[in-house]
XYZ file of C-alpha atoms in Angstrom:
678
model
C 25.586 72.239 -100.636
C 22.077 72.954 -99.733
C 19.873 70.947 -97.315
C 16.354 69.665 -97.997
C 13.853 70.262 -95.308
C 10.993 67.685 -95.199
C 7.865 67.754 -92.995
C 7.168 65.036 -90.217
C 3.707 63.649 -89.102
C 2.157 65.244 -85.924
C 1.612 63.127 -82.790
C -0.116 64.724 -79.771
C 1.681 64.266 -76.360
C 0.260 61.652 -73.827
C -2.056 63.041 -71.175
C -0.488 63.591 -67.682
C -1.801 61.921 -64.397
C -2.818 65.176 -62.980
C -4.883 65.774 -65.876
C -6.545 62.287 -65.396
C -7.574 62.932 -61.828
C -8.792 66.336 -62.870
C -11.098 64.590 -65.187
C -12.366 61.958 -62.344
C -15.392 63.264 -60.558
C -16.080 62.677 -56.733
C -18.890 60.193 -57.301
C -16.548 58.185 -59.411
C -13.899 58.183 -56.650
C -16.418 57.036 -53.958
C -17.502 54.267 -56.235
C -13.905 53.132 -56.711
C -13.166 53.126 -52.920
C -16.363 51.231 -52.179
C -15.471 48.657 -54.775
C -12.025 48.145 -53.149
C -13.529 47.897 -49.603
C -16.170 45.508 -50.790
C -13.504 43.400 -52.423
C -11.499 43.292 -49.195
C -14.603 42.442 -47.118
C -15.592 39.658 -49.464
C -12.074 38.323 -49.290
C -12.142 38.457 -45.403
C -15.564 36.799 -45.203
C -14.488 33.982 -47.429
C -11.177 33.435 -45.565
C -12.341 34.018 -41.900
C -13.655 31.306 -39.573
C -16.595 31.488 -37.173
C -15.282 31.192 -33.608
C -17.533 30.787 -30.522
C -15.935 32.104 -27.287
C -17.445 31.074 -23.883
C -16.100 32.634 -20.651
C -17.207 31.313 -17.226
C -18.433 33.251 -15.368
C -19.701 35.850 -17.790
C -17.187 38.735 -17.535
C -18.039 42.327 -17.021
C -16.023 43.110 -20.166
C -13.766 41.317 -22.589
C -11.852 41.967 -25.848
C -10.080 39.967 -28.576
C -7.006 41.459 -30.183
C -4.813 40.342 -33.049
C -5.190 39.846 -36.826
C -6.052 42.729 -39.240
C -9.790 42.535 -38.793
C -12.078 41.279 -35.974
C -15.738 41.029 -36.710
C -18.412 39.780 -34.302
C -21.651 38.432 -35.653
C -24.068 37.699 -32.853
C -22.432 35.272 -30.411
C -19.608 34.412 -32.796
C -16.441 36.127 -33.951
C -15.200 36.047 -37.570
C -11.464 35.570 -37.293
C -8.933 34.643 -39.943
C -6.540 31.751 -38.980
C -3.795 33.018 -36.732
C -2.938 33.906 -33.112
C -5.111 36.159 -30.956
C -5.184 37.458 -27.377
C -8.291 37.346 -25.165
C -8.609 39.716 -22.213
C -11.509 39.660 -19.739
C -12.355 41.321 -16.434
C -14.931 40.664 -13.727
C -15.234 41.954 -10.167
C -13.969 39.408 -7.569
C -11.982 37.426 -10.163
C -8.432 37.525 -11.383
C -8.073 39.352 -14.791
C -7.929 36.863 -17.676
C -5.306 37.265 -20.400
C -4.759 34.295 -22.632
C -3.553 33.634 -26.174
C -5.377 31.263 -28.480
C -5.015 30.053 -32.061
C -7.615 29.951 -34.832
C -7.100 27.152 -37.349
C -8.769 26.444 -40.692
C -11.733 24.526 -39.264
C -15.062 25.919 -40.312
C -16.646 26.222 -36.884
C -14.592 26.505 -33.730
C -15.574 26.717 -30.026
C -13.294 27.971 -27.279
C -14.032 27.915 -23.516
C -12.218 29.843 -20.789
C -12.662 30.009 -16.991
C -11.820 32.908 -14.747
C -10.271 32.160 -11.309
C -11.824 33.575 -8.184
C -9.785 35.760 -5.909
C -9.185 34.370 -2.321
C -11.689 34.832 0.474
C -10.831 36.925 3.546
C -11.485 34.897 6.730
C -11.215 36.185 10.286
C -10.750 33.659 13.145
C -11.815 34.403 16.745
C -11.811 32.138 19.846
C -13.620 32.160 23.189
C -13.117 32.174 26.161
C -9.399 32.624 25.470
C -7.453 34.342 22.728
C -4.057 33.326 21.489
C -5.343 29.926 20.346
C -3.460 28.283 17.479
C -5.310 28.154 14.142
C -4.588 25.243 11.819
C -6.003 25.210 8.281
C -5.673 21.926 6.414
C -3.128 20.818 9.006
C -0.891 23.896 8.630
C -0.423 26.426 11.443
C -1.602 29.815 10.084
C -1.454 31.974 13.210
C -3.124 32.726 16.539
C -6.482 34.237 17.405
C -7.594 36.898 16.758
C -6.444 36.226 13.176
C -7.708 38.947 10.814
C -8.510 38.614 7.097
C -6.555 35.454 6.366
C -6.528 34.871 2.629
C -7.803 31.378 1.797
C -8.438 29.810 -1.553
C -12.107 29.301 -2.398
C -13.522 25.886 -1.518
C -13.589 23.478 1.460
C -10.989 23.630 4.260
C -10.477 21.686 7.513
C -10.065 24.033 10.472
C -8.722 23.167 13.949
C -8.305 25.622 16.826
C -6.229 24.508 19.813
C -5.324 26.045 23.152
C -3.553 24.654 26.208
C -5.938 23.077 28.763
C -8.856 23.275 26.297
C -10.372 20.684 24.016
C -9.531 20.964 20.335
C -12.186 22.742 18.232
C -12.654 21.472 14.677
C -14.913 22.480 11.775
C -15.276 22.182 8.025
C -15.132 25.646 6.393
C -16.444 26.508 2.915
C -14.610 29.617 1.680
C -16.670 31.676 -0.808
C -13.643 33.540 -2.210
C -13.886 36.573 -4.487
C -12.562 38.735 -1.622
C -15.705 38.051 0.367
C -15.214 38.395 4.131
C -16.135 35.551 6.489
C -15.733 35.042 10.254
C -15.119 31.825 12.224
C -15.969 31.872 15.953
C -14.407 28.935 17.859
C -15.927 28.257 21.265
C -13.331 26.232 23.224
C -14.472 23.840 25.938
C -12.319 23.107 29.040
C -10.227 19.916 28.840
C -10.154 19.411 32.616
C -12.362 18.434 35.521
C -12.316 19.311 39.219
C -11.228 16.363 41.383
C -11.788 16.325 45.147
C -9.380 14.064 47.132
C -9.536 13.209 50.845
C -7.607 10.776 53.033
C -7.675 9.311 56.519
C -5.443 10.510 58.120
C -5.287 13.928 56.478
C -2.202 15.870 55.351
C -1.118 13.085 53.024
C 0.877 14.068 49.940
C -0.974 13.864 46.621
C 1.049 13.081 43.507
C -0.396 12.896 40.027
C 1.774 11.167 37.439
C 4.708 11.474 39.846
C 4.344 15.236 40.443
C 3.596 16.473 43.962
C 0.546 18.755 43.667
C -1.017 19.160 47.116
C -1.766 17.692 50.545
C -5.120 16.198 51.479
C -7.826 17.394 51.518
C -7.194 18.666 47.988
C -9.195 20.078 45.094
C -7.317 19.726 41.816
C -7.948 20.669 38.207
C -6.777 17.634 36.220
C -6.640 17.385 32.453
C -8.755 14.742 30.787
C -7.190 11.287 30.359
C -5.751 8.540 32.527
C -3.557 9.555 35.482
C -1.653 7.696 38.173
C -2.771 8.990 41.571
C -0.467 8.412 44.577
C -1.386 9.257 48.162
C 1.417 8.844 50.684
C 2.258 9.759 54.259
C 5.250 8.788 56.401
C 4.512 5.694 58.475
C 1.750 4.561 56.111
C 1.573 2.493 52.950
C 1.368 4.447 49.715
C -1.934 4.035 47.884
C -1.785 4.033 44.094
C -4.753 4.014 41.773
C -5.527 4.753 38.165
C -7.763 7.799 37.703
C -9.819 8.370 34.553
C -10.710 12.064 34.130
C -13.415 13.127 31.667
C -13.436 16.804 30.713
C -16.225 18.728 32.389
C -17.249 15.860 34.711
C -16.125 16.772 38.226
C -15.135 13.930 40.564
C -15.399 13.497 44.307
C -13.269 10.471 45.198
C -14.181 8.290 48.194
C -11.908 9.016 51.164
C -8.725 6.957 50.976
C -7.984 4.916 54.117
C -4.210 4.714 54.596
C -2.855 1.568 56.228
C 0.156 1.643 58.483
C 3.462 0.709 56.843
C 4.819 -2.817 57.142
C 7.708 -3.544 59.447
C 10.922 -4.758 57.815
C 12.707 -7.816 59.159
C 16.122 -9.160 58.113
C 16.325 -12.892 58.882
C 19.661 -14.690 58.909
C 21.100 -17.934 60.197
C 24.388 -19.718 60.760
C 24.791 -21.615 58.535
C 22.843 -19.710 55.911
C 20.353 -21.325 53.529
C 17.826 -22.223 56.252
C 14.200 -22.511 55.170
C 12.022 -19.803 56.733
C 8.317 -20.147 57.458
C 6.208 -17.353 58.918
C 3.000 -18.533 60.505
C 3.491 -21.892 58.803
C 3.920 -20.339 55.324
C 7.227 -20.901 53.551
C 8.801 -17.515 52.710
C 12.281 -18.394 51.433
C 15.791 -19.080 52.692
C 18.217 -17.066 54.804
C 19.453 -14.411 54.410
C 15.953 -13.087 53.783
C 14.272 -9.683 53.963
C 10.547 -9.631 54.718
C 7.895 -6.930 55.025
C 5.333 -7.823 57.724
C 2.118 -6.005 58.727
C 2.778 -4.117 61.983
C 1.495 -4.522 65.544
C 1.242 -8.305 65.311
C 3.362 -11.137 66.656
C 4.711 -13.716 64.220
C 6.090 -17.197 64.787
C 9.129 -17.520 62.551
C 10.673 -20.952 62.090
C 14.168 -21.666 60.739
C 14.902 -25.146 59.429
C 17.722 -26.711 57.462
C 18.454 -30.320 56.661
C 20.871 -31.696 59.224
C 20.059 -29.082 61.874
C 17.493 -28.647 64.629
C 14.697 -26.205 63.969
C 14.713 -22.838 65.685
C 11.578 -20.794 66.389
C 11.379 -17.084 67.203
C 8.367 -14.914 68.020
C 8.769 -11.519 66.399
C 6.629 -8.357 66.554
C 7.236 -5.290 64.394
C 6.147 -1.664 64.471
C 5.041 0.448 61.490
C 8.053 1.277 59.349
C 10.427 -0.370 61.862
C 13.452 -2.306 60.675
C 14.949 -5.070 62.775
C 17.176 -8.132 62.445
C 16.725 -11.681 63.714
C 19.622 -14.128 63.544
C 19.778 -17.703 64.832
C 22.474 -20.338 65.139
C 21.255 -23.779 64.069
C 22.466 -26.771 66.062
C 23.598 -29.715 63.890
C 21.922 -33.140 64.178
C 23.620 -36.478 63.576
C 22.587 -39.894 62.389
C 24.204 -43.296 61.948
C 24.889 -44.887 58.592
C 25.908 -48.551 58.630
C 28.016 -49.127 55.553
C 28.354 -52.743 54.418
C 30.875 -53.241 51.629
C 31.786 -56.030 49.269
C 34.662 -56.974 48.905
C 35.240 -56.738 52.635
C 38.598 -54.931 52.413
C 37.234 -52.082 50.301
C 38.109 -48.566 51.351
C 35.286 -46.273 52.574
C 35.395 -42.529 51.963
C 32.933 -39.876 53.129
C 32.949 -36.709 51.044
C 36.274 -37.835 49.531
C 37.931 -38.331 52.963
C 39.132 -41.843 53.888
C 37.403 -43.089 57.052
C 38.557 -46.747 57.044
C 38.182 -50.084 55.297
C 35.437 -52.698 55.375
C 31.994 -52.602 56.962
C 31.570 -49.880 59.590
C 29.048 -47.585 61.282
C 29.442 -43.902 60.499
C 28.055 -41.170 62.748
C 27.560 -38.142 60.514
C 25.758 -34.792 60.565
C 22.227 -35.118 59.193
C 23.035 -33.415 55.908
C 23.615 -35.033 52.539
C 26.917 -36.924 52.307
C 28.634 -38.754 49.517
C 29.837 -42.189 50.615
C 32.355 -43.743 48.246
C 33.613 -47.330 48.318
C 36.697 -48.250 46.276
C 39.220 -51.036 45.800
C 42.039 -51.636 43.365
C 40.820 -53.548 40.306
C 37.234 -52.497 40.884
C 35.142 -49.582 39.716
C 34.451 -47.203 42.620
C 30.852 -46.677 43.724
C 29.455 -43.528 45.331
C 26.155 -43.062 47.072
C 24.563 -39.911 48.411
C 22.807 -40.337 51.715
C 21.460 -38.109 54.462
C 21.628 -39.508 57.997
C 18.382 -39.450 59.938
C 18.735 -38.526 63.602
C 17.650 -41.394 65.843
C 17.331 -43.789 62.949
C 20.176 -45.997 61.762
C 20.311 -46.455 58.018
C 21.913 -49.317 56.145
C 24.003 -48.653 53.079
C 25.177 -51.753 51.244
C 27.619 -51.265 48.393
C 28.966 -54.025 46.200
C 31.793 -53.116 43.871
C 31.946 -54.381 40.331
C 35.095 -55.494 38.620
C 36.410 -53.354 35.846
C 35.028 -55.838 33.395
C 31.616 -55.621 34.989
C 31.972 -51.871 35.028
C 32.021 -51.778 31.272
C 28.314 -51.993 31.594
C 28.482 -48.940 33.807
C 29.849 -46.653 31.103
C 26.627 -44.752 31.196
C 26.754 -41.418 32.968
C 25.474 -41.737 36.535
C 23.326 -38.669 36.006
C 22.199 -36.329 33.246
C 20.829 -32.789 33.231
C 17.849 -31.458 31.296
C 17.536 -28.018 29.762
C 14.768 -27.357 32.303
C 17.155 -27.900 35.214
C 16.285 -31.433 36.330
C 18.885 -33.969 37.378
C 18.160 -37.542 36.324
C 20.013 -40.402 38.005
C 20.857 -43.700 36.395
C 19.054 -46.728 37.809
C 20.494 -50.106 36.874
C 18.053 -52.919 36.123
C 17.246 -55.778 38.460
C 14.635 -58.280 39.592
C 12.295 -57.713 42.507
C 8.909 -58.411 43.970
C 6.195 -55.805 44.376
C 2.832 -55.867 46.102
C 1.903 -57.002 49.622
C 0.831 -60.168 51.407
C -2.885 -60.454 52.158
C -2.013 -60.626 55.836
C -0.302 -57.228 55.817
C -2.320 -54.664 57.816
C -3.679 -51.904 55.591
C -3.366 -53.949 52.397
C -5.785 -53.174 49.558
C -7.120 -55.631 46.990
C -5.121 -54.058 44.148
C -1.742 -54.776 45.815
C -1.261 -58.220 44.304
C 2.228 -59.677 44.461
C 4.071 -59.441 41.135
C 7.481 -60.723 40.021
C 9.258 -58.058 37.959
C 12.424 -58.146 35.897
C 13.884 -54.945 34.463
C 16.505 -55.430 31.768
C 17.233 -51.881 30.561
C 18.972 -49.213 32.653
C 16.971 -46.016 32.912
C 17.287 -42.474 34.188
C 14.774 -40.990 36.609
C 14.608 -37.443 37.960
C 15.815 -36.918 41.503
C 12.773 -34.772 42.283
C 9.266 -34.254 41.093
C 8.832 -31.621 38.375
C 8.520 -28.217 40.076
C 6.187 -25.341 39.233
C 9.189 -23.400 37.963
C 10.211 -26.199 35.586
C 6.657 -26.845 34.360
C 6.030 -23.158 33.643
C 8.844 -23.206 31.104
C 6.376 -25.361 29.140
C 3.087 -23.723 30.246
C 3.759 -20.289 31.691
C 0.088 -19.792 32.661
C -0.208 -22.894 34.845
C -1.542 -22.394 38.370
C -1.162 -25.173 40.955
C -3.674 -23.439 43.251
C -3.964 -22.917 46.995
C -5.181 -24.966 49.957
C -6.637 -22.931 52.764
C -4.006 -20.249 53.308
C -1.202 -22.363 51.907
C -0.112 -21.703 48.352
C 0.822 -24.561 46.043
C 2.349 -22.143 43.530
C 5.865 -21.588 44.910
C 8.519 -22.019 42.224
C 10.328 -24.879 43.999
C 7.160 -26.721 45.040
C 6.092 -29.725 42.930
C 3.629 -28.943 40.161
C 0.110 -30.288 40.839
C -3.396 -30.038 39.411
C -2.373 -31.389 35.999
C -3.816 -34.233 33.938
C -1.797 -37.281 32.927
C -1.925 -36.105 29.305
C -0.429 -32.733 30.311
C 2.437 -34.539 32.032
C 3.041 -36.606 28.882
C 2.996 -33.479 26.701
C 5.560 -31.883 28.996
C 7.800 -34.938 28.472
C 7.536 -34.594 24.679
C 8.264 -30.847 24.878
C 11.337 -31.479 27.039
C 12.545 -34.195 24.638
C 12.448 -31.716 21.775
C 14.230 -29.095 23.882
C 17.071 -31.563 24.551
C 17.299 -32.950 21.021
C 15.704 -36.315 21.845
C 13.019 -38.106 19.867
C 9.725 -37.717 21.805
C 8.590 -40.923 23.513
C 4.869 -40.344 22.932
C 2.868 -40.046 19.733
C -0.675 -38.769 19.269
C -3.492 -41.141 18.353
C -7.115 -40.029 18.274
C -6.216 -36.918 20.260
C -4.406 -38.847 23.024
C -0.693 -39.390 23.631
C 0.416 -43.039 23.659
C 3.865 -44.552 24.081
C 5.707 -45.339 20.855
C 6.831 -48.911 20.274
C 9.580 -49.890 20.604
C 10.196 -47.510 23.492
C 12.972 -45.038 22.703
C 15.110 -42.767 24.850
C 12.860 -39.694 24.972
C 11.555 -38.393 28.284
C 8.412 -40.095 29.604
C 6.654 -40.968 32.814
C 8.288 -43.896 34.632
C 6.475 -47.207 34.450
C 4.970 -48.407 37.705
C 7.666 -51.074 37.916
C 10.448 -48.512 37.371
C 8.903 -46.227 39.996
C 8.839 -49.034 42.595
C 12.398 -50.140 41.767
C 13.727 -46.564 41.924
C 11.838 -45.824 45.149
C 12.500 -48.895 47.292
C 14.841 -51.120 45.319
C 15.043 -54.499 46.985
C 14.086 -53.183 50.429
C 11.682 -55.316 52.473
C 10.610 -52.366 54.622
C 6.889 -51.896 54.951
C 7.269 -48.114 55.049
C 9.816 -45.833 53.422
C 11.461 -45.286 56.823
C 11.202 -48.820 58.216
C 8.664 -51.268 59.625
C 6.596 -49.305 62.142
C 4.372 -46.264 62.510
C 4.487 -43.353 63.084
C 7.241 -42.023 60.837
C 10.228 -40.432 62.536
C 10.718 -36.703 62.262
C 12.164 -35.512 58.946
C 10.907 -38.666 57.208
C 8.850 -36.693 54.713
C 5.988 -34.285 54.198
C 2.847 -36.064 55.460
C -0.514 -35.039 56.922
C 0.663 -34.110 60.402
C -0.027 -31.403 62.976
C 1.028 -28.626 60.570
C -1.646 -29.803 58.081
C -4.579 -29.743 60.520
C -6.097 -26.604 58.929
C -6.594 -28.383 55.582
C -6.974 -32.150 56.206
C -9.322 -34.081 58.424
C -6.972 -36.849 59.589
C -3.395 -36.293 60.691
C -0.462 -38.049 62.351
C -0.660 -36.608 65.843
C 2.597 -35.435 67.376
C 4.439 -35.152 64.052
C 5.198 -31.763 62.524
C 7.153 -31.452 59.289
C 6.614 -27.684 59.053
C 4.531 -27.725 55.841
C 0.771 -27.215 55.662
C 0.625 -28.590 52.115
C 3.396 -29.077 49.550
C 7.023 -28.469 50.440
C 9.831 -27.425 48.091
C 11.143 -30.489 46.293
C 14.081 -32.192 48.019
C 13.210 -30.681 51.397
C 13.679 -34.083 53.033
C 16.289 -36.794 52.892
C 16.901 -38.680 49.656
C 16.690 -42.457 49.412
C 19.751 -44.609 48.852
C 19.709 -43.816 45.148
C 19.824 -40.072 45.845
C 16.180 -39.613 44.836
C 13.786 -37.412 46.790
C 10.140 -37.362 47.826
C 9.031 -40.874 46.913
C 7.237 -40.719 50.259
C 5.111 -37.680 51.111
C 4.929 -34.241 49.507
C 2.930 -35.303 46.415
C 1.887 -38.645 45.008
C 2.965 -39.206 41.400
C 1.488 -40.142 38.044
C 3.215 -43.146 36.465
C 2.884 -44.358 32.892
C 0.676 -47.434 33.379
C -3.054 -47.662 32.892
C -4.686 -48.922 36.067
C -5.804 -52.487 36.618
C -6.560 -54.241 39.921
C -4.334 -57.133 38.832
C -1.959 -56.045 36.046
C -0.521 -59.618 35.658
C -3.341 -62.108 36.260
C -1.160 -65.046 35.156
C 1.326 -64.498 37.983
C 4.374 -65.172 35.767
C 7.461 -62.977 35.879
C 7.005 -59.783 33.870
C 9.868 -58.260 31.902
C 10.019 -54.486 31.465
C 6.230 -54.065 31.892
C 4.392 -50.865 30.970
C 0.952 -51.960 32.168
C -2.280 -52.656 30.274
C -2.691 -51.450 26.695
C -5.595 -49.165 27.589
C -7.845 -48.145 30.436
C -9.943 -45.399 31.978
C -7.499 -44.467 34.740
C -3.765 -44.124 35.253
C -1.838 -45.445 38.234
C -0.796 -43.035 41.005
C 2.042 -44.175 43.289
C 3.419 -42.905 46.573
C 1.929 -41.043 49.518
C 1.313 -37.290 49.676
C 0.949 -34.389 52.087
C -2.712 -35.439 52.494
C -1.932 -38.965 53.686
C -1.602 -40.186 57.253
C -2.929 -43.755 57.483
C -1.181 -47.108 57.559
C -2.726 -47.946 54.198
C -1.525 -44.805 52.430
C 1.982 -44.575 53.859
C 3.079 -48.114 52.939
C 5.369 -48.750 49.980
C 2.745 -51.062 48.425
C -0.053 -48.484 48.357
C -1.513 -48.133 44.826
C -3.947 -45.405 43.791
C -5.442 -44.314 40.489
C -7.154 -41.310 38.922
C -8.395 -39.808 35.685
C -8.569 -36.227 36.941
C -6.016 -33.676 38.160
C -5.497 -33.493 41.933
C -3.811 -30.998 44.215
C -1.682 -33.750 45.784
C -0.567 -35.518 42.562
C 2.456 -34.447 40.510
C 4.965 -36.384 38.442
C 8.646 -36.996 37.790
C 10.287 -37.846 34.487
C 12.258 -40.878 33.301
C 13.897 -42.187 30.127
C 15.822 -45.224 29.006
C 19.598 -44.808 29.153
C 20.184 -46.524 25.795
């Protein structure tokens, strides 16, 4: 079989790439590349953002890296959105390297600040090196301190050295590795002090440290110092010394006084009152320091014993002892008892039955009278040598004693003892025929119906200062009125009333006084708070039903140990005295220094006169009728003062009936306290 061969149409082969490029000429290729670059540039311009970059301070050089193209047109950079890194350098500053982001905002501004490098500061000090350098309160080293790196800006600098004043300054550090120098000129913190004494060779101590012997020249640091100059046989002189740096001192020569002599005073029995040159100094056993090379009259006295006097001289720094034996004194107490067969006991020891005369030592005794079916009665009494005292005691039946359930005495938180005084009727005042009588001593009939308590002694300085710690009773001549156990004086009536209210509150009682128009007045009805005794209560407590003209009897002068009056011992301070009498006290005596009355109460006569509650009137009861529980006029300009004092010596003043008045404080007027028992 034969095949038919047919012809096909001709198609030329496609041209190869190499042949294409062989046909592109160089100008054509440049044109193509330019078109591509232009296209990319147009694309970048339309997609980039204008970014302003400010660097403070202007760097020496900086660069921005990141992205695929970074164009700068004038002060701005054309950057496509994305993250970039900025690096900058400048002499004296830390290199800056920071990343930043470009967002799609049309115009963006970025600001950067370069940090300065530290400054290099050298510290020097004169006239000493090795001073401590503090910068901003931190210790950085000692001078000379070279090239200390400090951050730029202000710093507080202090340079200190022992015995020199602190040097301070405000320092402005420039930074950027600039070098600066601080020169601290330290001033001395001491002064030269010249010290001399008479006699010389005395030891000089400053703040307790022995530094030299006089004459001495010392360098002392500024400030306050305690200077002590001492020498055996002489009193040490102490003084405060203020030293100012750089101001030298020449102290006046110090005159040393010879040391006191030391005296130990004792007695048998102990507890004797001691006065030196008429000044009370305490009770035995007692140690005293006395200026040397003088003779002293030392008196020992104790209730119930004769006084003993010794003349004593001491040498500088000498110690010696003086001891005395006191001889007891006796007095007679006539005890009258009812019922007649009652038993009599002295200090709990049976001495017999019925009325009898007791000869006892002149010291306080407790006399007790008792009988079956009756309530016993005790009285405290101190015999007076040479003077017989009467003690009348009437027993009450047990039924009557029901009324006596009240405590015979109470104590206050301030240390006072108050004794119960039962009520009664009595007459006060004096007959017109009585020598020494004054017009205000009218006779009054008084009836007291309420039992009351009254303090055994006047309020002492010690007790009053619990209320007013700054109170001063003062001095008279050379005699002090300020001893703790002496009665308080130089106080107004209102002060006494305020003390009573204070003491009531201390003891949980309702105060007796209330304030009206700035003045204390007695509340009505009268309660049981502490108060001043009424004039009637004072008279009843002081003399009871006694008809004696004077506290000790009917005649003048008073016997020894009767009380503290204006006598020979008071001549230095009063014009008129009781000649031949000497109670041993120039002015006030410690409370209870003398015998108590039959109620066991002290100092109603002598020592100090006393404020009482009542306003003063010449005739408090012009009608003459019996008065019941009187408290005096409703108002007045003065308050009544009762009793004699250490200033008094006349017949008028020493009588029981003597009435005085005042509106002002006096150095011979004190007070005692009272209160109703129920």
